[in-house]
Short mmCIF file of C-alpha atoms in Angstrom, two decimals:
data_model
loop_
_atom_site.label_atom_id
_atom_site.label_comp_id
_atom_site.label_asym_id
_atom_site.label_seq_id
_atom_site.Cartn_x
_atom_site.Cartn_y
_atom_site.Cartn_z
CA MET M 1027 49.73 25.33 13.94
CA GLY M 1028 48.69 22.46 11.67
CA LEU M 1029 45.24 21.18 10.83
CA VAL M 1030 45.38 18.40 13.40
CA GLU M 1031 46.40 20.74 16.23
CA SER M 1032 43.77 23.31 15.21
CA ALA M 1033 41.02 20.68 15.22
CA GLU M 1034 42.13 19.28 18.57
CA ASN M 1035 42.13 22.78 20.10
CA PHE M 1036 38.77 23.78 18.62
CA PHE M 1037 37.01 20.67 19.89
CA ASP M 1038 38.99 20.36 23.15
CA VAL M 1039 39.91 16.83 22.13
CA GLN M 1040 42.70 16.27 24.66
CA GLU M 1041 40.63 17.74 27.50
CA HIS M 1042 38.04 15.05 26.76
CA GLY M 1043 40.66 12.30 26.95
CA SER M 1044 40.66 11.58 23.24
CA SER M 1045 42.90 12.09 20.21
CA PHE M 1046 42.52 13.24 16.61
CA ARG M 1047 42.94 9.69 15.27
CA THR M 1048 40.44 8.25 17.74
CA GLU M 1049 37.84 10.87 16.86
CA ILE M 1050 38.21 10.24 13.11
CA LEU M 1051 37.92 6.47 13.53
CA ALA M 1052 34.92 6.94 15.81
CA GLY M 1053 33.24 9.12 13.18
CA LEU M 1054 33.91 6.51 10.50
CA THR M 1055 32.40 3.81 12.73
CA THR M 1056 29.26 5.85 13.39
CA PHE M 1057 28.84 6.64 9.71
CA LEU M 1058 29.12 3.01 8.68
CA THR M 1059 26.52 1.91 11.23
CA MET M 1060 23.94 4.50 10.11
CA SER M 1061 24.74 4.91 6.41
CA TYR M 1062 21.80 2.64 5.56
CA ILE M 1063 19.53 5.67 5.99
CA VAL M 1064 20.78 7.05 2.66
CA VAL M 1065 19.05 4.07 1.03
CA VAL M 1066 16.19 3.38 3.41
CA ASN M 1067 14.78 6.89 3.93
CA PRO M 1068 14.19 7.51 0.18
CA SER M 1069 12.59 4.09 -0.25
CA ILE M 1070 10.10 4.82 2.55
CA LEU M 1071 9.27 8.38 1.50
CA THR M 1072 8.86 7.60 -2.22
CA ASP M 1073 5.36 6.67 -3.37
CA GLN M 1074 5.41 3.05 -4.50
CA PRO M 1075 3.29 2.56 -7.66
CA ASN M 1076 2.69 -1.12 -6.88
CA ILE M 1077 0.87 -0.17 -3.67
CA PRO M 1078 -2.71 1.13 -4.09
CA GLY M 1079 -3.20 4.79 -3.26
CA THR M 1080 -0.57 7.39 -2.43
CA ASP M 1081 1.88 6.31 0.26
CA GLY M 1082 4.63 8.86 -0.12
CA ILE M 1083 6.10 11.55 -2.34
CA ALA M 1084 5.19 11.39 -6.01
CA ILE M 1085 6.14 14.10 -8.53
CA ALA M 1086 4.38 14.38 -11.88
CA GLY M 1087 6.60 13.54 -14.82
CA MET M 1088 9.20 11.76 -12.72
CA SER M 1089 9.68 8.04 -12.17
CA PRO M 1090 9.85 6.59 -8.64
CA GLY M 1091 13.56 5.99 -9.22
CA GLU M 1092 14.17 9.66 -9.96
CA VAL M 1093 12.17 10.74 -6.91
CA GLN M 1094 14.07 8.23 -4.79
CA SER M 1095 17.44 9.55 -5.92
CA MET M 1096 16.31 13.13 -5.23
CA LEU M 1097 15.30 12.08 -1.74
CA ALA M 1098 18.68 10.41 -1.26
CA VAL M 1099 20.34 13.76 -2.01
CA VAL M 1100 18.01 15.55 0.39
CA THR M 1101 18.60 12.90 3.07
CA ILE M 1102 22.35 13.38 2.78
CA ILE M 1103 22.16 17.19 2.91
CA ALA M 1104 19.82 17.15 5.91
CA ALA M 1105 21.98 14.63 7.78
CA ALA M 1106 25.18 16.50 7.01
CA THR M 1107 23.68 19.85 8.06
CA ALA M 1108 22.28 18.62 11.36
CA THR M 1109 25.41 16.66 12.25
CA PHE M 1110 27.62 19.64 11.34
CA VAL M 1111 25.63 21.87 13.72
CA MET M 1112 25.94 19.16 16.38
CA ALA M 1113 29.71 19.18 15.88
CA ILE M 1114 30.32 22.93 15.82
CA TYR M 1115 27.62 24.20 18.20
CA ALA M 1116 27.18 21.35 20.68
CA ASN M 1117 30.64 19.73 20.46
CA ARG M 1118 29.11 16.29 20.97
CA PRO M 1119 29.90 13.04 19.08
CA PHE M 1120 26.26 12.53 18.09
CA ALA M 1121 25.17 12.04 14.48
CA GLN M 1122 21.78 12.94 13.06
CA ALA M 1123 19.66 12.06 10.03
CA PRO M 1124 15.98 11.68 9.06
CA GLY M 1125 14.56 9.29 11.64
CA LEU M 1126 13.13 5.85 11.06
CA GLY M 1127 9.62 5.76 12.43
CA LEU M 1128 9.17 9.44 11.73
CA ASN M 1129 9.55 8.84 8.00
CA ALA M 1130 7.12 5.91 8.25
CA PHE M 1131 4.64 8.17 10.06
CA PHE M 1132 5.10 10.76 7.31
CA ALA M 1133 4.44 8.29 4.47
CA PHE M 1134 2.03 5.70 5.83
CA THR M 1135 -0.01 7.69 8.35
CA VAL M 1136 -0.01 11.32 7.22
CA VAL M 1137 0.14 10.92 3.43
CA SER M 1138 -1.47 7.48 3.01
CA ALA M 1139 -3.99 7.03 5.86
CA LEU M 1140 -4.96 10.68 6.38
CA GLY M 1141 -4.72 11.58 2.71
CA VAL M 1142 -2.71 14.71 3.46
CA PRO M 1143 -0.71 16.04 0.47
CA TRP M 1144 2.98 15.39 0.91
CA GLN M 1145 3.66 19.11 0.53
CA THR M 1146 1.46 19.78 3.58
CA ALA M 1147 3.22 17.01 5.50
CA LEU M 1148 6.54 18.74 4.76
CA ALA M 1149 5.01 22.01 6.00
CA ALA M 1150 4.18 20.23 9.27
CA VAL M 1151 7.80 19.10 9.57
CA VAL M 1152 9.03 22.67 9.08
CA VAL M 1153 6.54 24.07 11.61
CA GLU M 1154 7.54 21.38 14.12
CA GLY M 1155 11.19 22.28 13.64
CA ILE M 1156 10.52 25.99 14.18
CA ILE M 1157 8.51 25.24 17.34
CA PHE M 1158 11.34 23.02 18.52
CA ILE M 1159 13.86 25.82 17.92
CA ALA M 1160 11.71 28.30 19.88
CA LEU M 1161 11.13 25.97 22.83
CA THR M 1162 14.78 25.02 22.98
CA ALA M 1163 15.85 28.66 22.82
CA ILE M 1164 13.69 29.63 25.82
CA GLY M 1165 14.66 26.52 27.81
CA ALA M 1166 11.19 24.95 27.90
CA ARG M 1167 12.49 21.40 27.48
CA GLU M 1168 11.92 20.26 31.08
CA TYR M 1169 8.35 21.56 31.14
CA VAL M 1170 7.49 19.75 27.92
CA ILE M 1171 9.02 16.52 29.24
CA ARG M 1172 6.98 16.71 32.44
CA LEU M 1173 3.77 17.16 30.48
CA PHE M 1174 3.81 13.65 29.00
CA PRO M 1175 3.15 10.48 31.02
CA GLU M 1176 6.31 8.53 31.81
CA PRO M 1177 5.02 5.13 30.63
CA VAL M 1178 4.08 6.60 27.26
CA LYS M 1179 7.59 8.03 26.85
CA PHE M 1180 9.14 4.64 27.57
CA ALA M 1181 6.71 2.79 25.32
CA VAL M 1182 7.01 4.93 22.19
CA GLY M 1183 10.32 3.39 21.10
CA THR M 1184 9.01 -0.17 21.39
CA GLY M 1185 5.77 0.70 19.60
CA ILE M 1186 7.69 2.31 16.75
CA GLY M 1187 9.90 -0.78 16.61
CA LEU M 1188 6.89 -3.03 16.06
CA PHE M 1189 5.48 -0.55 13.53
CA LEU M 1190 8.72 -0.54 11.54
CA ALA M 1191 9.00 -4.32 11.73
CA ILE M 1192 5.55 -4.97 10.25
CA ILE M 1193 6.23 -2.47 7.44
CA GLY M 1194 9.50 -4.24 6.68
CA LEU M 1195 8.02 -7.74 6.84
CA GLN M 1196 5.23 -6.69 4.46
CA ALA M 1197 7.71 -5.32 1.91
CA MET M 1198 9.67 -8.56 2.18
CA GLY M 1199 6.60 -10.68 1.48
CA VAL M 1200 6.87 -12.42 4.85
CA VAL M 1201 3.64 -10.92 6.20
CA VAL M 1202 0.64 -10.48 3.90
CA ASP M 1203 -2.97 -9.42 4.33
CA ASP M 1204 -5.69 -11.98 4.99
CA ALA M 1205 -9.46 -11.53 4.83
CA ALA M 1206 -10.08 -13.74 7.87
CA THR M 1207 -7.18 -12.89 10.18
CA LEU M 1208 -6.10 -9.47 8.80
CA VAL M 1209 -2.47 -10.62 8.55
CA THR M 1210 -0.86 -13.99 7.96
CA LEU M 1211 2.39 -15.59 6.89
CA GLY M 1212 3.07 -15.19 3.18
CA SER M 1213 4.06 -17.92 0.75
CA VAL M 1214 7.65 -17.60 1.88
CA ALA M 1215 8.93 -20.84 0.35
CA ALA M 1216 7.32 -20.09 -3.03
CA ASP M 1217 7.91 -16.34 -3.36
CA PRO M 1218 11.40 -15.42 -4.70
CA VAL M 1219 11.24 -12.02 -3.03
CA ALA M 1220 10.42 -13.55 0.34
CA ILE M 1221 13.12 -16.21 0.03
CA VAL M 1222 15.88 -13.74 -0.81
CA SER M 1223 14.56 -11.30 1.82
CA VAL M 1224 14.59 -13.86 4.63
CA LEU M 1225 18.10 -15.03 3.73
CA GLY M 1226 19.25 -11.41 3.60
CA LEU M 1227 17.57 -10.64 6.93
CA PHE M 1228 19.29 -13.46 8.79
CA PHE M 1229 22.59 -12.62 7.13
CA THR M 1230 22.19 -9.07 8.43
CA PHE M 1231 21.24 -10.33 11.89
CA ALA M 1232 24.43 -12.41 11.90
CA LEU M 1233 26.57 -9.42 10.97
CA TYR M 1234 24.85 -7.26 13.59
CA ALA M 1235 25.35 -9.93 16.27
CA ARG M 1236 29.08 -9.98 15.48
CA ASP M 1237 29.26 -6.17 15.82
CA VAL M 1238 30.40 -5.77 12.22
CA PRO M 1239 30.57 -2.03 11.39
CA GLY M 1240 28.06 -1.17 8.68
CA SER M 1241 26.25 -4.50 9.12
CA ILE M 1242 22.89 -3.15 7.97
CA ILE M 1243 24.13 -1.46 4.79
CA ILE M 1244 26.25 -4.55 4.03
CA GLY M 1245 23.16 -6.73 4.45
CA ILE M 1246 21.13 -4.51 2.14
CA LEU M 1247 23.82 -4.52 -0.55
CA VAL M 1248 24.41 -8.28 -0.36
CA THR M 1249 20.67 -8.94 -0.56
CA THR M 1250 20.38 -6.64 -3.59
CA VAL M 1251 23.29 -8.36 -5.34
CA ALA M 1252 21.78 -11.78 -4.54
CA GLY M 1253 18.48 -10.76 -6.10
CA TRP M 1254 20.23 -9.44 -9.18
CA ALA M 1255 22.35 -12.60 -9.51
CA VAL M 1256 19.37 -14.93 -9.20
CA THR M 1257 17.54 -12.94 -11.88
CA ALA M 1258 20.57 -12.72 -14.19
CA ALA M 1259 21.12 -16.46 -13.91
CA GLY M 1260 17.60 -17.08 -15.16
CA LEU M 1261 16.51 -18.85 -11.97
CA VAL M 1262 13.50 -16.53 -11.73
CA ALA M 1263 11.57 -14.46 -14.23
CA PRO M 1264 12.79 -10.88 -14.86
CA ASP M 1265 9.49 -9.59 -13.51
CA ALA M 1266 9.73 -11.59 -10.26
CA GLY M 1267 10.46 -8.36 -8.37
CA LEU M 1268 14.03 -9.08 -7.32
CA VAL M 1269 15.51 -6.19 -9.34
CA ALA M 1270 14.61 -2.52 -8.97
CA GLY M 1271 12.35 -1.39 -11.77
CA SER M 1272 14.11 1.91 -12.37
CA THR M 1273 17.63 3.13 -11.75
CA ALA M 1274 17.15 6.67 -13.09
CA VAL M 1275 19.18 9.22 -11.15
CA GLN M 1276 18.21 12.81 -10.40
CA TYR M 1277 20.45 15.20 -8.46
CA ASP M 1278 18.26 18.25 -9.09
CA ILE M 1279 16.13 18.63 -5.95
CA THR M 1280 14.27 21.80 -6.96
CA PRO M 1281 10.89 19.98 -7.21
CA LEU M 1282 11.28 19.05 -3.52
CA ALA M 1283 13.09 22.07 -2.09
CA GLY M 1284 10.56 24.66 -0.97
CA ALA M 1285 7.57 22.41 -1.68
CA PHE M 1286 6.43 22.97 1.91
CA LEU M 1287 5.42 26.52 0.98
CA SER M 1288 2.64 25.27 -1.28
CA GLY M 1289 1.66 22.84 1.47
CA LEU M 1290 0.98 25.69 3.87
CA GLY M 1291 -1.88 26.75 1.63
CA GLN M 1292 -3.60 23.36 1.95
CA VAL M 1293 -3.84 23.24 5.74
CA GLU M 1294 -6.86 21.95 7.70
CA ALA M 1295 -6.16 23.38 11.15
CA PHE M 1296 -7.07 20.52 13.50
CA THR M 1297 -5.49 17.71 11.50
CA PHE M 1298 -2.42 19.83 10.78
CA ALA M 1299 -2.02 20.60 14.49
CA LEU M 1300 -2.21 16.90 15.37
CA ILE M 1301 0.40 16.04 12.74
CA VAL M 1302 2.74 18.74 14.03
CA PHE M 1303 2.15 17.56 17.59
CA THR M 1304 2.98 13.95 16.75
CA PHE M 1305 6.11 14.86 14.80
CA PHE M 1306 7.18 17.05 17.70
CA PHE M 1307 6.43 14.46 20.40
CA VAL M 1308 8.20 11.54 18.75
CA ASP M 1309 11.17 13.64 17.66
CA PHE M 1310 11.55 15.36 21.01
CA PHE M 1311 11.52 12.27 23.20
CA ASP M 1312 13.30 10.03 20.73
CA THR M 1313 16.12 12.57 20.58
CA ALA M 1314 16.15 13.15 24.34
CA GLY M 1315 16.19 9.41 25.05
CA THR M 1316 18.94 8.80 22.50
CA LEU M 1317 21.07 11.63 23.87
CA VAL M 1318 20.82 10.28 27.40
CA GLY M 1319 21.49 6.71 26.27
CA VAL M 1320 24.52 7.59 24.18
CA GLY M 1321 25.66 10.06 26.82
CA GLN M 1322 25.62 7.29 29.39
CA ALA M 1323 27.82 5.12 27.17
CA GLY M 1324 30.31 7.96 26.87
CA GLY M 1325 30.29 8.96 30.52
CA PHE M 1326 28.80 12.37 29.72
CA LEU M 1327 25.98 12.28 32.29
CA ASP M 1328 26.13 14.13 35.62
CA GLU M 1329 25.41 12.60 39.02
CA ASP M 1330 21.67 13.04 38.50
CA GLY M 1331 21.70 11.13 35.21
CA ASN M 1332 21.23 14.26 33.10
CA LEU M 1333 23.23 15.30 30.03
CA PRO M 1334 24.77 18.74 30.68
CA ASP M 1335 23.82 21.40 28.14
CA ILE M 1336 21.33 19.06 26.47
CA ASP M 1337 19.67 22.08 24.89
CA LYS M 1338 22.59 22.41 22.45
CA PRO M 1339 22.15 18.93 20.91
CA LEU M 1340 18.40 19.53 20.87
CA MET M 1341 18.97 22.77 18.98
CA ALA M 1342 21.06 20.91 16.41
CA ASP M 1343 18.19 18.46 16.00
CA ALA M 1344 15.69 21.29 15.59
CA ILE M 1345 17.78 23.06 12.97
CA GLY M 1346 18.28 19.81 11.08
CA THR M 1347 14.55 19.11 11.11
CA THR M 1348 13.71 22.60 9.83
CA VAL M 1349 16.31 22.47 7.06
CA GLY M 1350 15.28 18.92 6.13
CA GLY M 1351 11.61 19.85 5.87
CA MET M 1352 12.45 22.84 3.70
CA LEU M 1353 14.51 20.63 1.39
CA GLY M 1354 11.95 17.83 1.25
CA THR M 1355 12.46 15.12 3.88
CA SER M 1356 10.85 14.06 7.14
CA THR M 1357 11.96 14.88 10.67
CA VAL M 1358 15.65 14.69 11.58
CA THR M 1359 16.66 13.08 14.88
CA THR M 1360 19.73 11.88 16.76
CA TYR M 1361 20.72 8.31 15.93
CA ILE M 1362 21.27 5.65 18.56
CA GLU M 1363 23.98 4.32 16.23
CA SER M 1364 26.08 7.19 17.56
CA ALA M 1365 26.80 4.86 20.48
CA SER M 1366 29.02 2.77 18.19
CA GLY M 1367 31.33 5.74 17.65
CA VAL M 1368 31.28 6.63 21.34
CA GLU M 1369 32.28 3.07 22.17
CA GLU M 1370 35.21 3.49 19.78
CA GLY M 1371 36.37 6.45 21.87
CA GLY M 1372 34.60 9.41 20.23
CA ARG M 1373 34.09 12.15 22.81
CA THR M 1374 33.83 15.46 20.93
CA GLY M 1375 32.25 17.20 17.99
CA LEU M 1376 35.18 16.12 15.83
CA THR M 1377 33.53 12.70 15.64
CA ALA M 1378 30.30 14.33 14.45
CA LEU M 1379 32.19 16.52 11.98
CA THR M 1380 33.75 13.40 10.49
CA VAL M 1381 30.29 11.88 10.05
CA ALA M 1382 29.03 15.08 8.40
CA VAL M 1383 31.93 15.09 5.93
CA LEU M 1384 31.36 11.42 5.10
CA PHE M 1385 27.69 12.13 4.43
CA VAL M 1386 28.69 14.83 1.93
CA LEU M 1387 31.10 12.43 0.24
CA SER M 1388 28.32 9.85 0.02
CA LEU M 1389 26.59 12.02 -2.59
CA ALA M 1390 28.61 9.94 -5.03
CA ILE M 1391 26.57 6.82 -4.16
CA VAL M 1392 23.15 8.33 -4.86
CA PRO M 1393 22.80 6.17 -8.02
CA LEU M 1394 23.17 3.14 -5.76
CA ALA M 1395 20.19 4.23 -3.67
CA ALA M 1396 17.96 4.22 -6.75
CA ALA M 1397 19.09 0.69 -7.62
CA ILE M 1398 18.11 -0.84 -4.25
CA PRO M 1399 14.78 -2.74 -4.45
CA LEU M 1400 12.17 -2.15 -1.75
CA TYR M 1401 12.46 -5.59 -0.14
CA ALA M 1402 16.23 -5.20 0.34
CA SER M 1403 16.10 -1.71 1.84
CA HIS M 1404 13.30 -2.70 4.23
CA ILE M 1405 15.47 -5.34 5.86
CA ALA M 1406 16.80 -2.39 7.84
CA LEU M 1407 13.33 -1.72 9.26
CA VAL M 1408 13.07 -5.21 10.70
CA VAL M 1409 16.58 -5.12 12.18
CA ILE M 1410 16.10 -1.69 13.74
CA GLY M 1411 12.60 -2.69 14.85
CA VAL M 1412 14.02 -5.64 16.78
CA VAL M 1413 16.71 -3.44 18.33
CA MET M 1414 14.09 -0.89 19.46
CA LEU M 1415 12.16 -3.54 21.38
CA ARG M 1416 14.76 -3.36 24.13
CA ASN M 1417 13.19 -0.11 25.35
CA VAL M 1418 10.35 -2.14 26.86
CA VAL M 1419 12.50 -3.04 29.89
CA ASP M 1420 12.28 0.53 31.18
CA ILE M 1421 8.55 0.18 31.83
CA ASP M 1422 7.33 -0.78 35.32
CA TRP M 1423 5.06 -3.64 34.27
CA ASN M 1424 4.30 -4.51 37.91
CA ASP M 1425 2.38 -1.24 38.27
CA PHE M 1426 -0.86 -1.69 36.35
CA THR M 1427 -1.35 2.07 36.08
CA GLN M 1428 1.97 2.19 34.20
CA ALA M 1429 1.40 -1.01 32.23
CA VAL M 1430 -1.95 0.04 30.73
CA PRO M 1431 -0.85 3.29 29.00
CA ALA M 1432 2.45 1.71 27.98
CA GLY M 1433 0.73 -1.41 26.66
CA MET M 1434 -1.90 0.58 24.77
CA THR M 1435 0.80 2.73 23.17
CA ILE M 1436 2.76 -0.32 22.05
CA LEU M 1437 -0.22 -2.35 20.82
CA VAL M 1438 -2.14 0.32 18.96
CA MET M 1439 0.81 1.57 16.88
CA PRO M 1440 1.33 -1.54 14.72
CA PHE M 1441 -2.29 -2.72 14.75
CA ALA M 1442 -3.73 0.69 13.78
CA TYR M 1443 -0.73 1.30 11.51
CA SER M 1444 -0.21 4.69 13.09
CA ILE M 1445 2.33 6.13 15.52
CA ALA M 1446 -0.09 8.96 16.28
CA TYR M 1447 -2.90 6.63 17.32
CA GLY M 1448 -0.56 4.69 19.60
CA ILE M 1449 0.59 7.81 21.39
CA ALA M 1450 -3.00 9.02 21.67
CA ALA M 1451 -4.18 5.71 23.16
CA GLY M 1452 -1.49 5.86 25.81
CA ILE M 1453 -2.19 9.48 26.72
CA VAL M 1454 -5.97 8.93 26.96
CA SER M 1455 -5.65 5.80 29.11
CA TYR M 1456 -3.10 7.26 31.56
CA PRO M 1457 -5.30 9.66 33.60
CA LEU M 1458 -8.27 7.28 33.44
CA VAL M 1459 -6.47 4.29 34.93
CA LYS M 1460 -4.68 6.48 37.48
CA LEU M 1461 -8.01 7.93 38.63
CA ALA M 1462 -9.58 4.46 38.83
CA ALA M 1463 -6.68 3.23 40.96
CA GLY M 1464 -7.03 6.16 43.36
CA LYS M 1465 -3.75 7.73 42.29
CA ARG M 1466 -5.13 11.09 41.28
CA ASP M 1467 -2.07 12.86 42.69
CA ASP M 1468 -0.06 11.40 39.79
CA VAL M 1469 -2.28 13.18 37.29
CA ARG M 1470 -1.88 16.85 36.40
CA LEU M 1471 -4.19 19.19 34.57
CA GLY M 1472 -2.04 18.92 31.47
CA HIS M 1473 -2.67 15.16 31.33
CA TRP M 1474 -6.41 15.71 31.26
CA VAL M 1475 -6.14 18.44 28.64
CA LEU M 1476 -4.11 16.20 26.35
CA ALA M 1477 -6.40 13.23 26.93
CA GLY M 1478 -9.48 15.32 26.20
CA ALA M 1479 -7.96 16.66 23.00
CA PHE M 1480 -7.20 13.15 21.78
CA VAL M 1481 -10.69 11.90 22.63
CA VAL M 1482 -12.10 14.68 20.48
CA TYR M 1483 -9.70 13.75 17.73
CA PHE M 1484 -10.70 10.06 17.85
CA VAL M 1485 -14.38 11.03 17.61
CA VAL M 1486 -13.76 13.36 14.70
CA ARG M 1487 -11.37 11.04 12.88
CA THR M 1488 -13.25 7.75 13.28
CA GLY M 1489 -16.79 9.12 13.36
CA GLY M 1490 -16.74 10.24 9.74
CA VAL M 1491 -16.65 13.94 10.61
CA LEU M 1492 -13.25 14.47 9.09
CA ALA M 1493 -12.81 13.27 5.52
CA ALA M 1494 -9.68 11.30 4.80
CA GLN M 1495 -8.69 13.78 2.09
CA VAL M 1496 -7.88 17.18 3.54
#
C-alpha cells in the first residue's frame, strides 16, 4: 500500500467524498489565506521601542528584530502543533494558529495597560490552556456556553474586529491621537508611511474581494516592497519609517521557551484570574463559533446545527494554546480562514495535516518576518477587522435587552482599548437590562455572579485600588 492509499485510509478520505489531491490543494489554499499570521503575530507581540512604555515582549540584550524572528519561529511551531493534533486526533480540515485579537489583548491590554510582565501573561495563557484541556476532557463545554449571555457571545467578534482595526489604523498613521477629540485623521497626504499604507490596504482589499488565495500576505509583501522601493529611489528620507529598522534573525527560542515558569512567581491573584478568564472566554467562543461556521460551509453540522464531536477540535485548540504559551506566544485558536480550504473541497484531517507541514516548511521564511515593517504587517489587522464586523448580523437588535449588552460589548472594546473591558461591560449590563424589562426568567444565578465579579473588578481597577504594575 502506497503513501497516498495509506493517507486516504487513515483519514477516511473517500468516505468523506473527497480525494488525496483535493485534500492537499485544500490545505494549500487554507495555508495561503492564513500565512500572514507568521508575520503579523510577531509584530504585535514584540515590544515596539518607538511606542512609549512596554507594549509586548522585550528581552534584554536583543533587538526588536531578533525578538520578532524568535516569535515567528514560536508562532510556526505552535500553529503546526495545534493543526497537527487537529488532523490526527479530530480528523477535521480546520487549521489553527495564535489568534488575532487574543495577541492584541496580550500585548496592549495585559502587558501595556495592566503593566503585567510578559512572562506572567504567558503563564496565564498556559493556565488557560490547561483549564481548557480539563473542561474539554470532562465534557463541560455545553455548561460553559450556557453560562454566558447570548448577545455577548455574538458581539465579541465584532468588538474584536473594531479593536484590531483601530490598532492597525494607528500603526499605519491613518488614525492619530488628538488632545481635543482623543482620535483624529492623521496627515495622510503628507506622511509617507500613511500614503504607502493606504495604497497597500486598498490593494489588499482588492485582492481579497477577488478571492485571491493568500491576498493578505501578498498585500503585506507588496506594501513592504513598495516602501523599500520608495526609500531606495530617494523619494523619501531613509528615516521616514518605510523600511524596517532591524532585520536581525534569531532561531534560538530558549529565552522565550519556558519563560512562563518565572511568570508564575509574579502573580497577583485577582488580576491573574481575570486575565485567564478573558483569554479563556475569547478563545473558547471564538473557536466554537469558527468551528460551527466552517462546519456549516462543509456540511458537517447535524440537524440541530451542532458540530458532532466538537470536543475533539476543542481539545486540539487547548493543546495548541498550552504548547504555544510554554514556547512563548499568545492563545492559539481555530482560524475562520479554514473555510477557504473547505470550500475547495477539504473534508478531513489530511487538509489540516497539509497545513501543518506547510507551517513547518515556512520556518525558512523567518528572516522575511523580521524585515516586515509595522505599518505593512498591520494592514492585516484592518482587513481582518472589517471581515469580523459581519458577526453583528447575528444579534437581535430589535430586542433592546439583547441590543444593550451586545452594543456595550462592541463599543467599549475599541474605546477602552481592551477586549476584557468590553466583555465585562456586556456581562454586567445583561442581567440589569433584563431585570428592568421584566424578563427575569432569562437571567440565571451565574449571570449575576459574573456581573457582580466584574463590578468589583471595575471598582478595584478604576478606583486606584489596584496599581497598574503588578
